[in-house]
mmCIF file of C-alpha atoms and ligand atoms in Angstrom:
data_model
loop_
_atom_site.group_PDB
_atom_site.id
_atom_site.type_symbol
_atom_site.label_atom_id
_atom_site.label_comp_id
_atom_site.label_asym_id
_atom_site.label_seq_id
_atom_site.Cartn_x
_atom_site.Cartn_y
_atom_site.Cartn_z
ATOM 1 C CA UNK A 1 0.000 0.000 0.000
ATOM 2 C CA UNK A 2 1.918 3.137 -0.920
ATOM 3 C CA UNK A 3 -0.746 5.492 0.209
ATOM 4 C CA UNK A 4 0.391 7.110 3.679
ATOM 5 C CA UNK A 5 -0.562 5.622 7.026
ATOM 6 C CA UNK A 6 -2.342 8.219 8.902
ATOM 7 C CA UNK A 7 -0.131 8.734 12.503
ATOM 8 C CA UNK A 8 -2.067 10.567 15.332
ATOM 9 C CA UNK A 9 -0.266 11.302 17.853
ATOM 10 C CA UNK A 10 -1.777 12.457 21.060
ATOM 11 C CA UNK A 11 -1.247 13.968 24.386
ATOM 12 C CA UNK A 12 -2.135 15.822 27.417
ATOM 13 C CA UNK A 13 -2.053 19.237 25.932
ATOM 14 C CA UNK A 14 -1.014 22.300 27.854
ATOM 15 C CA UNK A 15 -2.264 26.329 27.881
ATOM 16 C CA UNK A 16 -0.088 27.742 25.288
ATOM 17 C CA UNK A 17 -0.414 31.011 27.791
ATOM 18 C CA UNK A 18 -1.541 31.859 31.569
ATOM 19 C CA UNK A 19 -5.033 33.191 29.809
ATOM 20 C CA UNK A 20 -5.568 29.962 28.456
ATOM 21 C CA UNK A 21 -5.586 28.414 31.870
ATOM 22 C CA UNK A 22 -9.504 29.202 32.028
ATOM 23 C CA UNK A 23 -10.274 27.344 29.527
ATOM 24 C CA UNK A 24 -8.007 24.414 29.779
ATOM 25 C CA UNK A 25 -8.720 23.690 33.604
ATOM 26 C CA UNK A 26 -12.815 23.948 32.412
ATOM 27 C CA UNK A 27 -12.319 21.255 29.985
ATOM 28 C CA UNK A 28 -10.259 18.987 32.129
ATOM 29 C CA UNK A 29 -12.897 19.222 34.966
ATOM 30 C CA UNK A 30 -15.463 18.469 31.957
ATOM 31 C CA UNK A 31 -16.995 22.079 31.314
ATOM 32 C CA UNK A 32 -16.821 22.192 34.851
ATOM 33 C CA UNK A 33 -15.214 25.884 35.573
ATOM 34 C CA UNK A 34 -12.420 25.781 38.223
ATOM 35 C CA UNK A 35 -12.965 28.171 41.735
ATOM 36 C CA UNK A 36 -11.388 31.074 41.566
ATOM 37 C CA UNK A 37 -8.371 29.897 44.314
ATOM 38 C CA UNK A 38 -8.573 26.566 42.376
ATOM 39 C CA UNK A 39 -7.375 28.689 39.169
ATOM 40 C CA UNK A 40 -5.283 31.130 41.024
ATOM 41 C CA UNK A 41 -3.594 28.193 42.339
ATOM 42 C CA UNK A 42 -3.001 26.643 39.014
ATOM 43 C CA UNK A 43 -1.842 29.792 37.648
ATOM 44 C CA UNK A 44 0.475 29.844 40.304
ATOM 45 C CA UNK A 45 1.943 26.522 40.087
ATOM 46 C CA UNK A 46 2.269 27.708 36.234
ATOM 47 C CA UNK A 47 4.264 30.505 37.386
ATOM 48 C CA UNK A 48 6.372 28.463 39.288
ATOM 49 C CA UNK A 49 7.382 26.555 36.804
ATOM 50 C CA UNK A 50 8.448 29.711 34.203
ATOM 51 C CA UNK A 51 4.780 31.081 33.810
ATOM 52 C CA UNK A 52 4.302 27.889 30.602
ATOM 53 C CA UNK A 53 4.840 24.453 30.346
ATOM 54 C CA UNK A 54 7.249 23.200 28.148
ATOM 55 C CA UNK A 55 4.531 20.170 27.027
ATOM 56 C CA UNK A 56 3.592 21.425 23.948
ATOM 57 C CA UNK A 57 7.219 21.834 22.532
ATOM 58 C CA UNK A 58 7.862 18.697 23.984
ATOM 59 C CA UNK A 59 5.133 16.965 22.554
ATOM 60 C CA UNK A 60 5.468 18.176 18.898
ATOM 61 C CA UNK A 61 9.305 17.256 19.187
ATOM 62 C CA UNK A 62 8.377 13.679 20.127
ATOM 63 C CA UNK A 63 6.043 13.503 17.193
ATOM 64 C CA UNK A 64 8.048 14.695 14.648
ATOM 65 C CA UNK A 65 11.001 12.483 15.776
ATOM 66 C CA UNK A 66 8.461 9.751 15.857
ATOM 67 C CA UNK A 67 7.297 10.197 12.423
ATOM 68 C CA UNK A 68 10.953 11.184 10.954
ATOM 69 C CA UNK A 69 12.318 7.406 11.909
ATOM 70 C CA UNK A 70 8.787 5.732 10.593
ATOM 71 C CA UNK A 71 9.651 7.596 7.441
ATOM 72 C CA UNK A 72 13.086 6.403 7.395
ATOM 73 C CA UNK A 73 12.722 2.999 8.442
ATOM 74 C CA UNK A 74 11.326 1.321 5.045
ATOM 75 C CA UNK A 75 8.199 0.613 6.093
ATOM 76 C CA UNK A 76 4.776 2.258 5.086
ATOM 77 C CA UNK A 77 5.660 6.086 5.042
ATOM 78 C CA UNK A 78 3.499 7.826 7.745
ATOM 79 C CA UNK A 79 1.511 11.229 7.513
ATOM 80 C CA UNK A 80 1.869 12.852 10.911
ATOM 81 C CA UNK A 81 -1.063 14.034 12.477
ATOM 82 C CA UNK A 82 -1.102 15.638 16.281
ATOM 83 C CA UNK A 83 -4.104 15.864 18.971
ATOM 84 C CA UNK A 84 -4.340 16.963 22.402
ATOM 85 C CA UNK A 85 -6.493 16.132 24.575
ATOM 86 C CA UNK A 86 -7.197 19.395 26.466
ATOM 87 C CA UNK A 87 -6.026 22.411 24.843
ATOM 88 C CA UNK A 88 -5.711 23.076 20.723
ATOM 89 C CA UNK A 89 -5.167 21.346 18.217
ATOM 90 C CA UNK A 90 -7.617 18.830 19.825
ATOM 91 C CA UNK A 91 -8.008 15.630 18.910
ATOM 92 C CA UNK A 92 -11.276 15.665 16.763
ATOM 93 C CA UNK A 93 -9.632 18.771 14.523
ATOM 94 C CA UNK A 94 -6.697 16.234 13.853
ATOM 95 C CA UNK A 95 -9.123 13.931 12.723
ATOM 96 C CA UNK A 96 -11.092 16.260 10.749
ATOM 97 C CA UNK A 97 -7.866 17.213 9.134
ATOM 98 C CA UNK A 98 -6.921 13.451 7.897
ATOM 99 C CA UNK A 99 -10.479 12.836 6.302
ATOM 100 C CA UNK A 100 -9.956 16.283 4.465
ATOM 101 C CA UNK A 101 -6.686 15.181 3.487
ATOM 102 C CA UNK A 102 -7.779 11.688 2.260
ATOM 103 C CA UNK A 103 -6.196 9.310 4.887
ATOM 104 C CA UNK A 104 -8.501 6.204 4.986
ATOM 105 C CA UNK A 105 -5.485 4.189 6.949
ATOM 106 C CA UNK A 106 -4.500 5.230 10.435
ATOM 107 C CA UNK A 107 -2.518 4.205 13.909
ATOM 108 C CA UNK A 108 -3.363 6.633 16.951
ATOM 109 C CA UNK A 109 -0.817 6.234 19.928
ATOM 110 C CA UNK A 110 -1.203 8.404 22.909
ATOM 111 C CA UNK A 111 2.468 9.399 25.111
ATOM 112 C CA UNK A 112 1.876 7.830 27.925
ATOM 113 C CA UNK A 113 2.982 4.299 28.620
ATOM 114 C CA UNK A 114 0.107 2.667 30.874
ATOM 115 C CA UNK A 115 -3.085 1.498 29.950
ATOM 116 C CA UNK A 116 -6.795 3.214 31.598
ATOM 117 C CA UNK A 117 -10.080 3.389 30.862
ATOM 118 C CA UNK A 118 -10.274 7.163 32.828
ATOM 119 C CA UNK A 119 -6.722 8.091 30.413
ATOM 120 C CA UNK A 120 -6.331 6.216 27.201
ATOM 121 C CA UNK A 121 -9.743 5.141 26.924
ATOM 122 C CA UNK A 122 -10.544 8.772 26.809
ATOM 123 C CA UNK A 123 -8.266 9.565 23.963
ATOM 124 C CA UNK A 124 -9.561 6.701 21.892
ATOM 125 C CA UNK A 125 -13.447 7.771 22.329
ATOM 126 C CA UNK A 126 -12.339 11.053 21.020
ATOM 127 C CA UNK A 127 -11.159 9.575 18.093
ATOM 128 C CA UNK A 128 -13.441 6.716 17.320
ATOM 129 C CA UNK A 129 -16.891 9.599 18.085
ATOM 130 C CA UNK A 130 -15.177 11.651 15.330
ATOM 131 C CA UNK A 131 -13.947 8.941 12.928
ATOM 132 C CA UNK A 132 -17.702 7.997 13.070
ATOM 133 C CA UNK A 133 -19.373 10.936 12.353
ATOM 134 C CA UNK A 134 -16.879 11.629 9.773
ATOM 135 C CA UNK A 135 -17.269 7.649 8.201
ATOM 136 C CA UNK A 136 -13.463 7.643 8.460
ATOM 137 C CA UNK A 137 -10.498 6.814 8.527
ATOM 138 C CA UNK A 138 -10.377 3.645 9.939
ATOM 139 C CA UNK A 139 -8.294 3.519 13.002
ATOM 140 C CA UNK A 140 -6.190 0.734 14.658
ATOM 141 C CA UNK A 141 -5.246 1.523 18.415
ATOM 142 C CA UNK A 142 -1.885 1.128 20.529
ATOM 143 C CA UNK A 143 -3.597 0.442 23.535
ATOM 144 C CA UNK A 144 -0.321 0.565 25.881
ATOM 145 C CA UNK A 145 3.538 0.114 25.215
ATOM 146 C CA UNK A 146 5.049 -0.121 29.072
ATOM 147 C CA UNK A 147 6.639 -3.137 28.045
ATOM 148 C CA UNK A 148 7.998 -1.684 24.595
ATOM 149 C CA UNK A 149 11.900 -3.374 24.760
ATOM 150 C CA UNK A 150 13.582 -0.089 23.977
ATOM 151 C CA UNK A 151 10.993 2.412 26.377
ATOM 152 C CA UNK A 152 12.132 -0.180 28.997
ATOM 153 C CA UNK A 153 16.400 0.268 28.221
ATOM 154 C CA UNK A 154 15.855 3.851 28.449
ATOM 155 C CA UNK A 155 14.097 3.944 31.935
ATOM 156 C CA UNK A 156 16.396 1.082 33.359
ATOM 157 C CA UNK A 157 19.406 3.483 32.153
ATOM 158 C CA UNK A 158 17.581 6.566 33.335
ATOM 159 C CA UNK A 159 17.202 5.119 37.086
ATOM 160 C CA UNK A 160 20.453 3.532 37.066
ATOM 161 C CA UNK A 161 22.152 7.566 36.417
ATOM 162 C CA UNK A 162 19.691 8.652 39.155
ATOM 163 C CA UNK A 163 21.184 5.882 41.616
ATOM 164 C CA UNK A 164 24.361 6.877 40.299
ATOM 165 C CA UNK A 165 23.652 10.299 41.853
ATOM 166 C CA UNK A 166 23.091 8.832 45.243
ATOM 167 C CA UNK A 167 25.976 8.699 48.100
ATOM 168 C CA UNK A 168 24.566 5.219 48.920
ATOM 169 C CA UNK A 169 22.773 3.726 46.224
ATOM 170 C CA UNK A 170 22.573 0.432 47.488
ATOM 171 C CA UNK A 171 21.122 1.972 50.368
ATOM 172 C CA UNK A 172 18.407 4.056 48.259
ATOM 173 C CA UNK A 173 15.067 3.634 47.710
ATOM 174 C CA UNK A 174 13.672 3.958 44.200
ATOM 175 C CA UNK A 175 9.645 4.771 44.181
ATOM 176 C CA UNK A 176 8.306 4.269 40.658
ATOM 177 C CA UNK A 177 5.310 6.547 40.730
ATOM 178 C CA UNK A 178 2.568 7.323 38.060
ATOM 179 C CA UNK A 179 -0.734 10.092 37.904
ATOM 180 C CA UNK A 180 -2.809 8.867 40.367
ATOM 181 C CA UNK A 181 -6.703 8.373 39.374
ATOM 182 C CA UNK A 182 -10.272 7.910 41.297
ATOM 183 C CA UNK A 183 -9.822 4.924 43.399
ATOM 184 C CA UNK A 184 -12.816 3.420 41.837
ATOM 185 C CA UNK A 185 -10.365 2.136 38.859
ATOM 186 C CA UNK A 186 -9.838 -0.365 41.522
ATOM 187 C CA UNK A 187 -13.725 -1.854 41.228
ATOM 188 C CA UNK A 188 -13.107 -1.611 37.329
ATOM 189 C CA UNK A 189 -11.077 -4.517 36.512
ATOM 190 C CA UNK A 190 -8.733 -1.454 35.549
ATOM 191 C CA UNK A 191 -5.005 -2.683 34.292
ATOM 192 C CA UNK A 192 -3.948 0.711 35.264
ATOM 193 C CA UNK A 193 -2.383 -0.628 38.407
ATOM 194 C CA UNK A 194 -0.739 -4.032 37.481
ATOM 195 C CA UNK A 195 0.784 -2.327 34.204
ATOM 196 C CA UNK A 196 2.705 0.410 36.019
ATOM 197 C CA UNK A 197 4.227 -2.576 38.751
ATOM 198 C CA UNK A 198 4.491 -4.524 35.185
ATOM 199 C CA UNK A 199 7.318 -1.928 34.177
ATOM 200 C CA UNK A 200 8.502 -0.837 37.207
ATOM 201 C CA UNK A 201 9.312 -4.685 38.174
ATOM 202 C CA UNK A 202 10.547 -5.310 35.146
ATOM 203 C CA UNK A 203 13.075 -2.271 36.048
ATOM 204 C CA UNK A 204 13.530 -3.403 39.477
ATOM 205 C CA UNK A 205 14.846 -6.997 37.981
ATOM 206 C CA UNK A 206 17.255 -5.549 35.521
ATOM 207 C CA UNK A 207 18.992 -3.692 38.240
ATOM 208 C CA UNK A 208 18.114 -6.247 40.970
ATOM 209 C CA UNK A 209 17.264 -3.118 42.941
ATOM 210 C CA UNK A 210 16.906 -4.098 46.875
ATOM 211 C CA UNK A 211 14.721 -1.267 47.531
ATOM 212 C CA UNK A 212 11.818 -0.402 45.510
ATOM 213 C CA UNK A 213 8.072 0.507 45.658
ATOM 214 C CA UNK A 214 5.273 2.267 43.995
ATOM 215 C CA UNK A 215 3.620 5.812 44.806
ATOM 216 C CA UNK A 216 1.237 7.859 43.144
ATOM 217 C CA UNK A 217 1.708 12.084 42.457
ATOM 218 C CA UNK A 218 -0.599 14.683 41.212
ATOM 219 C CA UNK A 219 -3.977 13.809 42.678
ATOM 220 C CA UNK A 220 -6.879 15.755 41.509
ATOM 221 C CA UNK A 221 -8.707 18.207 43.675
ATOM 222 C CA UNK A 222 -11.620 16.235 43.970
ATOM 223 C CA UNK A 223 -13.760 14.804 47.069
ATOM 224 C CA UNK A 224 -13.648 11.421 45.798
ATOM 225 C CA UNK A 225 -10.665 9.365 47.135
ATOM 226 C CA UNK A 226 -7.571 8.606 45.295
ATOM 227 C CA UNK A 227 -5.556 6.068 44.576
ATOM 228 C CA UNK A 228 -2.568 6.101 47.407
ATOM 229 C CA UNK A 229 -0.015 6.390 48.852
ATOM 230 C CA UNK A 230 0.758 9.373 48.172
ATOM 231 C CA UNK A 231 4.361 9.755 46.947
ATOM 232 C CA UNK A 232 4.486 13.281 49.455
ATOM 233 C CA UNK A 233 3.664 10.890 52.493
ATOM 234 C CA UNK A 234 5.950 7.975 51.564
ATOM 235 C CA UNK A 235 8.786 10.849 51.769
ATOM 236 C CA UNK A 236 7.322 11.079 54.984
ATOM 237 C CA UNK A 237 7.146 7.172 55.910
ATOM 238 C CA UNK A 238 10.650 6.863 53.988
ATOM 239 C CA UNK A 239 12.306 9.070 56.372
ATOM 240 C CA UNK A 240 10.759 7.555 59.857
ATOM 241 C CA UNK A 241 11.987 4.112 58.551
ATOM 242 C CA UNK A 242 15.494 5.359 57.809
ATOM 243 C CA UNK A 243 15.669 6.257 54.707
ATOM 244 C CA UNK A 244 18.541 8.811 53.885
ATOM 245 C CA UNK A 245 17.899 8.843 49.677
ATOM 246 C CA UNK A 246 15.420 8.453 47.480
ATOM 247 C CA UNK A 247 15.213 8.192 43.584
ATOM 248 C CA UNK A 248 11.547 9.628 42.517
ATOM 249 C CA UNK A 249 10.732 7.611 38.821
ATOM 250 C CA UNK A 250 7.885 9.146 37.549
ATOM 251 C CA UNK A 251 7.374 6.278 34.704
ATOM 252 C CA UNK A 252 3.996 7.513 34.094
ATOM 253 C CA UNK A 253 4.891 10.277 32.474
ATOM 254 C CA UNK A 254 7.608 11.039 29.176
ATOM 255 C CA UNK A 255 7.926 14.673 29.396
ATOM 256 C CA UNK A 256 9.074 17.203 31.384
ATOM 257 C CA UNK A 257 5.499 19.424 32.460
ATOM 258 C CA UNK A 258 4.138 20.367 35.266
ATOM 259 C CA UNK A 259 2.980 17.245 37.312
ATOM 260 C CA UNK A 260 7.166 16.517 37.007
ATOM 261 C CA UNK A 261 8.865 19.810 37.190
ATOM 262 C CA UNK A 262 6.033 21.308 40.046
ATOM 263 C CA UNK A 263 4.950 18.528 41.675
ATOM 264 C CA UNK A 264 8.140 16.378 41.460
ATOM 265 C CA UNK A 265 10.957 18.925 41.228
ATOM 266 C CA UNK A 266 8.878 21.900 43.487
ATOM 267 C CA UNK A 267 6.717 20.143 45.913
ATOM 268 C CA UNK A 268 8.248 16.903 46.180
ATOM 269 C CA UNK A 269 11.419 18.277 46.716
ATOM 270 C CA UNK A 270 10.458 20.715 49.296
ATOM 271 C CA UNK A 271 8.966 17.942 51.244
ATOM 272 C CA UNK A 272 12.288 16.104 50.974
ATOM 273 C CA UNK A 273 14.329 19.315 52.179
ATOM 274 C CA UNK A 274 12.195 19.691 55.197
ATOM 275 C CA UNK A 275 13.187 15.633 56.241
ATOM 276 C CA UNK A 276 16.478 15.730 55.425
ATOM 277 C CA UNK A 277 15.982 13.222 52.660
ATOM 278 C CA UNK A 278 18.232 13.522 49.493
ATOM 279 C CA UNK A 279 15.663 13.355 46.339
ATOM 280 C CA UNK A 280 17.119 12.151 42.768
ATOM 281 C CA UNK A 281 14.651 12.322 40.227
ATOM 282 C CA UNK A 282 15.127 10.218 36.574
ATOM 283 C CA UNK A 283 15.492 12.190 33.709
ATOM 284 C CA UNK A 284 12.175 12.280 31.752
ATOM 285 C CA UNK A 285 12.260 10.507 27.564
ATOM 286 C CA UNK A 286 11.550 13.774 26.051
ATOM 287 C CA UNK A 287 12.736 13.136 22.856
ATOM 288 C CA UNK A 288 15.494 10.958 23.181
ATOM 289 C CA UNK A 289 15.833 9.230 19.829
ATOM 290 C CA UNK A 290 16.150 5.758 21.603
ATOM 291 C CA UNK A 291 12.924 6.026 23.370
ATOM 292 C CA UNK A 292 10.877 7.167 20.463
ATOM 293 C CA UNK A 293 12.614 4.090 18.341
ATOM 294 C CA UNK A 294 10.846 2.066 20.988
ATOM 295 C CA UNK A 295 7.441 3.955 20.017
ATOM 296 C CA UNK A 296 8.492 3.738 16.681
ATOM 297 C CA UNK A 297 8.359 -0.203 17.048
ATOM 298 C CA UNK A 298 5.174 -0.196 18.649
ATOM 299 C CA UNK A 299 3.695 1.938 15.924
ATOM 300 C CA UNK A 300 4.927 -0.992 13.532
ATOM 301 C CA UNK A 301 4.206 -4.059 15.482
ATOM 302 C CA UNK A 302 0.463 -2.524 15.459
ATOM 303 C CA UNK A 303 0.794 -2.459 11.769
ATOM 304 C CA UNK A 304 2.093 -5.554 11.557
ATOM 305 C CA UNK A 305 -0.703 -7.063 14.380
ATOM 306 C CA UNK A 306 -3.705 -5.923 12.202
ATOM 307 C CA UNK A 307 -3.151 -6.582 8.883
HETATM 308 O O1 FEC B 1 2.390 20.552 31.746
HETATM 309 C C1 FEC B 1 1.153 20.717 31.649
HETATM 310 O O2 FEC B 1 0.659 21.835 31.498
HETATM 311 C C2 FEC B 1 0.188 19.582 31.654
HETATM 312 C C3 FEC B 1 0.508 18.609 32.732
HETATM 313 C C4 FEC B 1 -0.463 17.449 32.907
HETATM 314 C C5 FEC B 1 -0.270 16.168 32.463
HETATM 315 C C6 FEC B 1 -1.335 15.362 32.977
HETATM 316 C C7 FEC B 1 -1.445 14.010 32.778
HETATM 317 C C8 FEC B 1 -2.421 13.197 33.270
HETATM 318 N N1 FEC B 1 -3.534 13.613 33.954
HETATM 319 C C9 FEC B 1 -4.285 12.507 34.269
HETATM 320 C C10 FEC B 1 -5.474 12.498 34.946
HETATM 321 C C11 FEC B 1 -6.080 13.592 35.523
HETATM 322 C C12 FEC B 1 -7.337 13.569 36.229
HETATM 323 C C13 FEC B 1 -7.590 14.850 36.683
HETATM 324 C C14 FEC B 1 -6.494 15.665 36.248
HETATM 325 C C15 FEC B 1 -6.345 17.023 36.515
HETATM 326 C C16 FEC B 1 -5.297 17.818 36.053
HETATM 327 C C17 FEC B 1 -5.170 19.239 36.290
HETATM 328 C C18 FEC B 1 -4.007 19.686 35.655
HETATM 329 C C19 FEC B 1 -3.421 18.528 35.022
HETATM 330 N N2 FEC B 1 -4.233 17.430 35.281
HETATM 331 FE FE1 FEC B 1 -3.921 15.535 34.570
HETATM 332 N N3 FEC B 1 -2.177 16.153 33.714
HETATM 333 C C20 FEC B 1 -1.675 17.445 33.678
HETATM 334 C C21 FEC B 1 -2.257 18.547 34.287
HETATM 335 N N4 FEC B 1 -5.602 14.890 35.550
HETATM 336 C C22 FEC B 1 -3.431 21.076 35.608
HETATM 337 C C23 FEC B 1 -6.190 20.074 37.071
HETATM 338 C C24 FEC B 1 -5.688 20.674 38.313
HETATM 339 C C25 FEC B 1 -5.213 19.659 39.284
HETATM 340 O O3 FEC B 1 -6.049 18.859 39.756
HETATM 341 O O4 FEC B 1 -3.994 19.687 39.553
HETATM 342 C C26 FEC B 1 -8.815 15.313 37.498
HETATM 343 C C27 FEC B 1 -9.883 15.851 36.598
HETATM 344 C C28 FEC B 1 -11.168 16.114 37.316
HETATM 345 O O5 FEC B 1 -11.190 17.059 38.143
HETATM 346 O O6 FEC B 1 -12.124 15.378 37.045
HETATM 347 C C29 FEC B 1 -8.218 12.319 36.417
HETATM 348 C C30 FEC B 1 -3.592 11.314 33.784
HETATM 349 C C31 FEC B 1 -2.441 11.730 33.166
HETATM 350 C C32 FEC B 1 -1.333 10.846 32.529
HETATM 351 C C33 FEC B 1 -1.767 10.267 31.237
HETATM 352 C C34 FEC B 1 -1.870 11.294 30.147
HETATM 353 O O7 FEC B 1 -0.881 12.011 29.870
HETATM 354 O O8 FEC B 1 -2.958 11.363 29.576
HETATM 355 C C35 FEC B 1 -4.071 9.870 33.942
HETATM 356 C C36 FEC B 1 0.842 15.685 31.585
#
């Protein structure tokens, strides 16, 4: 087939400014419009952080990358195609955009590593509602890739430099931690869970690490509980049990944005400071050409799975 494959890539999505914070926090709380402290607080996180994210930078660097070594690879060329899921270009006007240009063929692969039905899922409804009322293209899904070969040689080497960083490393905790969600994943029959201990033992075996455990960061500001611990009071815990370092993996996540550079490199490390606990974090994929060569191999083994 020498007609291009259709490649939407999607992600988060960030305010491209503080005035599109509005907006952006009202569609992640699902036309819900934030407080006024609840979006003075975000702004200010924002702030702290340089006053933008560096997401959306990040994100079109991973997908050009991406789509460069599926185009260079001698395979199926690839069209690239990007959607976010909260902020513009949005999802449906990337797939409004491949109908116009003729794309019957398409793979949609979202950045983030573990499998949801309240994250993934979400993306993928986006896509199929539009591809519907559109009567195209015709889509074929990555649901997950934690367990890509290559994503997993970059994270092993990224926690190994982190340990590297440590006075004690044998002596060091690593805590592999992900976006927490609603605790009700739990009564789903979610994978959410078992995928991110999938990778993160998977890690923990390569390295034979002695000490290692899970945590979850970035909780929503909801009523409803959360899924725990989380990774603010394991610093906590970490410290009464003895713990002098820790290495923070946020495997959930492949860019540098604000749930990583506030809540990881801000909050986190605040916490840490006030213990007396030494916090390493693990550099994030961004786009490292050996992690998107593992995305590029899950875009192809989907091609390959399908067909
Ligand atoms: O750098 C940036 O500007 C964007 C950072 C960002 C990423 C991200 C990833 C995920 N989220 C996931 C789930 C939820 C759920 C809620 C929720 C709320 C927020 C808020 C901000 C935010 N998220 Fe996010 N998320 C990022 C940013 N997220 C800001 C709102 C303020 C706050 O609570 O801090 C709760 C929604 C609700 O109220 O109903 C649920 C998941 C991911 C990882 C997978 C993915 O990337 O899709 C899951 C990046």
């Amino acid at each position: 087939n020498t007609q291009p494959l259709g490649l939407l890539v999607m992600a988060y999505g960030t305010p491209h400014s503080l005035d599109e914070v509005l907006p952006y926090y009202t569609d992640i709380r699902h036309g819900r419009p934030p407080s006024d402290e609840q979006l003075a607080d975000l702004i200010r996180r924002y702030e702290a952080i340089g006053g933008v994210s560096p997401l959306a930078e990040i994100t079109r660097r991973q997908a050009e990358g991406l789509a460069e070594l599926l185009n260079a690879d001698g395979g199926r060329p690839v069209r690239l195609y990007q959607g976010m899921k909260h902020t513009t270009p949005f999802i449906s006007d990337a797939v409004e955009k491949m109908q116009e240009d003729g794309i019957t063929e398409a793979i949609a692969i979202v950045l983030a590593p573990h499998y949801s039905t309240m994250s993934i899922e979400t993306y993928h409804k986006q896509v199929r509602e539009t591809a519907a009322r559109l009567g195209g293209p015709a889509f074929r899904y990555i649901r997950d890739w934690h367990m890509e070969p290559r994503f997993l040689d970059v994270l092993t080497s990224r926690v190994q430099e982190a340990l590297a960083r440590c006075s004690d490393p044998q002596n060091a905790m690593v805590v592999f931690s992900a976006h927490s969600l609603p605790a009700r994943i739990l009564e789903m029959n979610d994978p959410y869970v078992d995928q991110l201990r999938e990778s993160g033992d998977e890690i923990a075996k390569r390295l034979n690490l002695p000490h290692y455990m899970y945590a979850w960061q970035s909780a929503g500001r909801t009523h409803e509980p959360w899924l725990g611990p989380d990774i603010l009071d394991v610093l906590s815990e970490l410290r009464e049990q003895g713990y002098r370092e820790v290495v923070s993996c946020s495997q959930g996540f492949v860019a540098d944005h604000l749930e990583v550079l506030y809540d990881i490199d801000i909050e986190a490390q605040a916490r840490a400071r006030d213990l007396g606990l030494h916090l390493v974090r693990t550099r994030q994929m961004n786009d490292d050409p050996a992690f998107l060569a593992g995305l590029r191999d899950a875009v192809r083994r989907a091609e390959r799975e399908t067909e």
